[in-house]
mmCIF file with all atom_site columns, C-alpha atoms in Angstrom:
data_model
loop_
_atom_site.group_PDB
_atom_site.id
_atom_site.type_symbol
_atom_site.label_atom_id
_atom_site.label_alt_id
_atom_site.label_comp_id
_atom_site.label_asym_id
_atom_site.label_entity_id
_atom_site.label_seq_id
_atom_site.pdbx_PDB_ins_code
_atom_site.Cartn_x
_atom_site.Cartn_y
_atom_site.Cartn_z
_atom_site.occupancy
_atom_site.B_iso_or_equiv
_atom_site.pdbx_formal_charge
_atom_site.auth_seq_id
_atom_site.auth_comp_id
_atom_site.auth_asym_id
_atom_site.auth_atom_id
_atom_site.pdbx_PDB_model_num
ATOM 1   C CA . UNK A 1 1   ? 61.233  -36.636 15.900  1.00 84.00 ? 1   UNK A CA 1
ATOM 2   C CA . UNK A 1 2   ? 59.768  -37.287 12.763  1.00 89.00 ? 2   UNK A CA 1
ATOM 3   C CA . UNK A 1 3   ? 56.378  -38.476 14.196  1.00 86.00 ? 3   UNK A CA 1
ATOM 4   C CA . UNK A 1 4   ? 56.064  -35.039 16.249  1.00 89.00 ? 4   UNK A CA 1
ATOM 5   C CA . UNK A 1 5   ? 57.042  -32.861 12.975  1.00 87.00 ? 5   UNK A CA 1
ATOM 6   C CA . UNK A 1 6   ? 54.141  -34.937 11.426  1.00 89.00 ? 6   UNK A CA 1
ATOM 7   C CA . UNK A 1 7   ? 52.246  -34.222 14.603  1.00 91.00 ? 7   UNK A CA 1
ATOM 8   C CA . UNK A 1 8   ? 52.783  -30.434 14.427  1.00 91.00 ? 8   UNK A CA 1
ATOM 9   C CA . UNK A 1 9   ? 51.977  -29.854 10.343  1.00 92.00 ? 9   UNK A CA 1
ATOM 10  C CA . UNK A 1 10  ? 48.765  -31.913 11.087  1.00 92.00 ? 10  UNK A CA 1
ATOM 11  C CA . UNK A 1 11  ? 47.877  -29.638 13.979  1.00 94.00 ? 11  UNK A CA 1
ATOM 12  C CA . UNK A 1 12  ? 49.070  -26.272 12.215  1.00 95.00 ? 12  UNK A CA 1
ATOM 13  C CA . UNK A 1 13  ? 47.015  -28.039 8.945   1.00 96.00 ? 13  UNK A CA 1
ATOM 14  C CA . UNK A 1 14  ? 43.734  -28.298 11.334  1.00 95.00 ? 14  UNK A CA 1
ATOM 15  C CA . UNK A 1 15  ? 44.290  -24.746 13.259  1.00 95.00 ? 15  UNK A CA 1
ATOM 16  C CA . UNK A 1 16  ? 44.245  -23.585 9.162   1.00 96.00 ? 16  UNK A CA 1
ATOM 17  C CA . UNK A 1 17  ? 41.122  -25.857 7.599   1.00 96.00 ? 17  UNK A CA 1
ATOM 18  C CA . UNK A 1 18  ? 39.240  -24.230 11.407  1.00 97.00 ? 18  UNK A CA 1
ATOM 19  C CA . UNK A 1 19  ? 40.046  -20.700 10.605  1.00 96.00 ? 19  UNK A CA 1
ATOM 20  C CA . UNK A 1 20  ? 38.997  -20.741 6.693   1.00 97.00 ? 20  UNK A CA 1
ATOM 21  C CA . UNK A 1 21  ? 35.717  -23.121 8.410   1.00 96.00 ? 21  UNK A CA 1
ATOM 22  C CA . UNK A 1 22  ? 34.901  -20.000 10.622  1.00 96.00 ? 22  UNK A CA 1
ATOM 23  C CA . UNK A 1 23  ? 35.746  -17.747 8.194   1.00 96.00 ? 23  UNK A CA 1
ATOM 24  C CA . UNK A 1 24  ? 33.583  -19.094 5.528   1.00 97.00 ? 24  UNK A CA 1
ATOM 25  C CA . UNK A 1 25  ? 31.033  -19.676 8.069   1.00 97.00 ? 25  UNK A CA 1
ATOM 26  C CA . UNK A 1 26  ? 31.373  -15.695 9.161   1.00 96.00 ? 26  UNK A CA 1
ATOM 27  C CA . UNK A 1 27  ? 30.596  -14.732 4.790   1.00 97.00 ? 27  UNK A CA 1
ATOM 28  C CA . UNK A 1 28  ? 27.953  -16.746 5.068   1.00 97.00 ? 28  UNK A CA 1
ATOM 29  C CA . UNK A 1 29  ? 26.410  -15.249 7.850   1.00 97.00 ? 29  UNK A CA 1
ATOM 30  C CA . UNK A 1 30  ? 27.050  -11.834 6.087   1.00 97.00 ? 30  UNK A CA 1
ATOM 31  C CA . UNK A 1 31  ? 25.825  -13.537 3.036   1.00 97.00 ? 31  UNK A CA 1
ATOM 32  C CA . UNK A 1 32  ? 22.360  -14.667 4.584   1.00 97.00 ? 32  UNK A CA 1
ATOM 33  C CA . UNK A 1 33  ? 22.045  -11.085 6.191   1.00 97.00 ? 33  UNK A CA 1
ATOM 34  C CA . UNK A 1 34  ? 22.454  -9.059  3.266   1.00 97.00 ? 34  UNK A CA 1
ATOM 35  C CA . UNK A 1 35  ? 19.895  -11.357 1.682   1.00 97.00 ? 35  UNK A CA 1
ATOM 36  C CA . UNK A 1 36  ? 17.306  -11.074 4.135   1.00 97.00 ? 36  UNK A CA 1
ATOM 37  C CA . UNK A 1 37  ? 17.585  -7.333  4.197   1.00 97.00 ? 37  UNK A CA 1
ATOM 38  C CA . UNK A 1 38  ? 17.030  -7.659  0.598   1.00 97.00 ? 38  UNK A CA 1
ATOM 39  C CA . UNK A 1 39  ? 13.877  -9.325  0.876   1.00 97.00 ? 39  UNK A CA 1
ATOM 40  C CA . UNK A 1 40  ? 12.710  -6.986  3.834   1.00 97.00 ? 40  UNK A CA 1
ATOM 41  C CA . UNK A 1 41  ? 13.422  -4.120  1.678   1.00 97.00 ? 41  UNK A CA 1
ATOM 42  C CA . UNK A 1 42  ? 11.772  -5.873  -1.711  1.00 97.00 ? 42  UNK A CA 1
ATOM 43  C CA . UNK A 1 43  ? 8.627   -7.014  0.533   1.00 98.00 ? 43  UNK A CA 1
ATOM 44  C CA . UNK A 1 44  ? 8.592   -2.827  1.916   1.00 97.00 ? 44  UNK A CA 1
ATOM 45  C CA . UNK A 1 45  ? 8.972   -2.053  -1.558  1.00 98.00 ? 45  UNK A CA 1
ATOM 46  C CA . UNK A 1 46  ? 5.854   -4.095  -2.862  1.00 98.00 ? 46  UNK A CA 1
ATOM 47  C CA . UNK A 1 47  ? 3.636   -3.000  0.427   1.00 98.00 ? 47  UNK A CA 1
ATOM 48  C CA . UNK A 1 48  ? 3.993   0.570   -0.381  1.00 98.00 ? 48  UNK A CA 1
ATOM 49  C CA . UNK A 1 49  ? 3.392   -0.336  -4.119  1.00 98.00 ? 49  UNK A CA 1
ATOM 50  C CA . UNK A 1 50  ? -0.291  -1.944  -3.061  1.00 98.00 ? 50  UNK A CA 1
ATOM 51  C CA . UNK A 1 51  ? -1.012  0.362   -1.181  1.00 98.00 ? 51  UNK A CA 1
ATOM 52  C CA . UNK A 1 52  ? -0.521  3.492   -3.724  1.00 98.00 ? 52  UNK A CA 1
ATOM 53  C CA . UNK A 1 53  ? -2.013  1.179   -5.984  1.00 98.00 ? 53  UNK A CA 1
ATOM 54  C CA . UNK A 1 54  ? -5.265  0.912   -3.373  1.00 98.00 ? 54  UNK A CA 1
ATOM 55  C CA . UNK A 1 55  ? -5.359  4.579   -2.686  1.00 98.00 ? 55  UNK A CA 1
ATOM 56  C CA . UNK A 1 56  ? -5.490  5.015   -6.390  1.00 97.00 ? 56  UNK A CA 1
ATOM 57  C CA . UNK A 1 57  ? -8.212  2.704   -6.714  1.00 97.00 ? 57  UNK A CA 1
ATOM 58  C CA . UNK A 1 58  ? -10.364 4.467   -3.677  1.00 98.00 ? 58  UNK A CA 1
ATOM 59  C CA . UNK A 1 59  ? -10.069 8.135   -5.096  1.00 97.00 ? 59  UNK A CA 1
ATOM 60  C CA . UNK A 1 60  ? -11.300 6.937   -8.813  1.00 97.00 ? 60  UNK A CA 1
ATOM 61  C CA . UNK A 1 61  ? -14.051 5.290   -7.109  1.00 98.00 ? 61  UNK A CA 1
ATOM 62  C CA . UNK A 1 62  ? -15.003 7.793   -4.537  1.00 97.00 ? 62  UNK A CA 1
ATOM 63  C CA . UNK A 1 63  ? -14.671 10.648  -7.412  1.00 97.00 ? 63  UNK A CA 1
ATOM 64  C CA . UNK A 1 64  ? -17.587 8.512   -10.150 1.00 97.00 ? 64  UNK A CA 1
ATOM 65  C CA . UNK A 1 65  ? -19.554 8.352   -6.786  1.00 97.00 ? 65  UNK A CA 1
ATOM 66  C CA . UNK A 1 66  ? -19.347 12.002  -6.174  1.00 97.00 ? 66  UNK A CA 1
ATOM 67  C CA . UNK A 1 67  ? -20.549 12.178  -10.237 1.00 97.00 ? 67  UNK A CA 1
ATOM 68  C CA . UNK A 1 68  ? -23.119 9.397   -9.642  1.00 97.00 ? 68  UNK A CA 1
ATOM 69  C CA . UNK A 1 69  ? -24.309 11.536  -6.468  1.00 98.00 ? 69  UNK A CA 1
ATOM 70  C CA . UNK A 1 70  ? -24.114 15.007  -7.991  1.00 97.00 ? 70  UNK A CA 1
ATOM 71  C CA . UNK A 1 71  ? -25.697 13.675  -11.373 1.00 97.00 ? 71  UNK A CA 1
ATOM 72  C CA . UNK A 1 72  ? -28.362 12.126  -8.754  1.00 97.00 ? 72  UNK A CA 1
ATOM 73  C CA . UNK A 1 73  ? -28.738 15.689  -6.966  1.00 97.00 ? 73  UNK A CA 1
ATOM 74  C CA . UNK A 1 74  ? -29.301 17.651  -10.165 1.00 97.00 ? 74  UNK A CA 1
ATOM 75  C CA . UNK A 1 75  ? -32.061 15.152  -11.282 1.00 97.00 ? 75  UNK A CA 1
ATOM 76  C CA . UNK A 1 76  ? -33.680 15.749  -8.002  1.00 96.00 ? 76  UNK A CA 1
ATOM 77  C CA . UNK A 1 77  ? -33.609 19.431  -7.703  1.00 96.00 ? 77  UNK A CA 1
ATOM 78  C CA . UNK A 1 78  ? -34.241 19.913  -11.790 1.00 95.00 ? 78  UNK A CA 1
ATOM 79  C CA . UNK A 1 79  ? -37.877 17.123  -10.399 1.00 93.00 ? 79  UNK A CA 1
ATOM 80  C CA . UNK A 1 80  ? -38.912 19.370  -7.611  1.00 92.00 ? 80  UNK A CA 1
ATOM 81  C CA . UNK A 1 81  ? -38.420 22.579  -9.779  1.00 91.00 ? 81  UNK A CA 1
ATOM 82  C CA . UNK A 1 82  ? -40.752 20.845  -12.162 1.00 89.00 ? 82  UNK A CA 1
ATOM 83  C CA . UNK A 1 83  ? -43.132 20.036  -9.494  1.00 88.00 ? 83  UNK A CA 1
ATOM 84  C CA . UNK A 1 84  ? -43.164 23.259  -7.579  1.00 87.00 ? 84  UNK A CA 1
ATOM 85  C CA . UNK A 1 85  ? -44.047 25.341  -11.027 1.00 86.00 ? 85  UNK A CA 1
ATOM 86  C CA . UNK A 1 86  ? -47.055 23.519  -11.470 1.00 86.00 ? 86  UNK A CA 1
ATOM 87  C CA . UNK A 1 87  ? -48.367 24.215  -7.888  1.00 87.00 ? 87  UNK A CA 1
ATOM 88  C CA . UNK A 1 88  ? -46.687 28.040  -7.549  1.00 87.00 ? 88  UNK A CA 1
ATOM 89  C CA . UNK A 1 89  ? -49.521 29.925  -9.786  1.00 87.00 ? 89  UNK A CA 1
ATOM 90  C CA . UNK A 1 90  ? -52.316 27.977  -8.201  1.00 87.00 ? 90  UNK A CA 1
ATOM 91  C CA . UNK A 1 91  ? -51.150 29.010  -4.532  1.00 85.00 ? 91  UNK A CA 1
ATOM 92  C CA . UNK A 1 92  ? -50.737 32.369  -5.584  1.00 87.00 ? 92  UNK A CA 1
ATOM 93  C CA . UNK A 1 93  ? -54.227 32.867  -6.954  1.00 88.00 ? 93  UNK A CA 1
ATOM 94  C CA . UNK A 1 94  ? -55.587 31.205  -3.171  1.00 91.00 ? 94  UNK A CA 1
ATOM 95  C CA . UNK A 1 95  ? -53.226 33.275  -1.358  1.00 89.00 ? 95  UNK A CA 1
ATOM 96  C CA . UNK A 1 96  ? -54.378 36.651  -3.602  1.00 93.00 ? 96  UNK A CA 1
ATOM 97  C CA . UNK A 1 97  ? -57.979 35.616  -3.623  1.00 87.00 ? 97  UNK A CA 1
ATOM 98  C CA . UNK A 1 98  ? -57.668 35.048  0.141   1.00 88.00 ? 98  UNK A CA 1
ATOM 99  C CA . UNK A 1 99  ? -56.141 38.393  0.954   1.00 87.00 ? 99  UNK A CA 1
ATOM 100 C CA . UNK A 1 100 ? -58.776 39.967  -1.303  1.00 87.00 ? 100 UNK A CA 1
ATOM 101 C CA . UNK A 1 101 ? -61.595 38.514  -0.138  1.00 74.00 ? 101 UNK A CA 1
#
């Protein structure tokens, strides 16, 4: 009787140490879950971080382009003027002189 007793605690004892087993087992789980949404949401977090960051970077370059270009435009317009006045009052006079003549 004694040796079936003993028989009985030891199984109730291992039916016990299983369910805490699968129950720890189960937090883990949970545990490693949470974490790895963590670090999903973390790695998200930095991707959308860089990329801000890059768009940033693009506009302030694209905008001292647009001032290199339009600085590069006026220089080239303000050169031509130049040009064109010195050649303007000759043309005239061969256009007049050849309407004249």
């Amino acid at each position: 009787m004694e040796l079936i007793k003993k028989i009985k605690e030891a199984e109730t004892q291992a039916r016990k140490t299983i369910e805490q087993a699968k129950a720890q087992a189960a937090k883990n789980a949970q545990n490693q879950r949470e974490k790895h949404q963590q670090t999903l949401a973390d790695a998200d977090q930095k991707r959308k971080k860089s990329i801000e960051a890059s768009v940033k970077k693009a506009e302030k370059q694209a905008l001292a382009e647009i001032e290199d270009l339009n600085t590069q435009a006026e220089k080239n317009r303000k050169q031509l003027r130049d040009n064109a006045a010195d050649k303007i009052p000759p043309a005239v006079k061969t256009v007049t002189d050849y309407l004249k003549g």
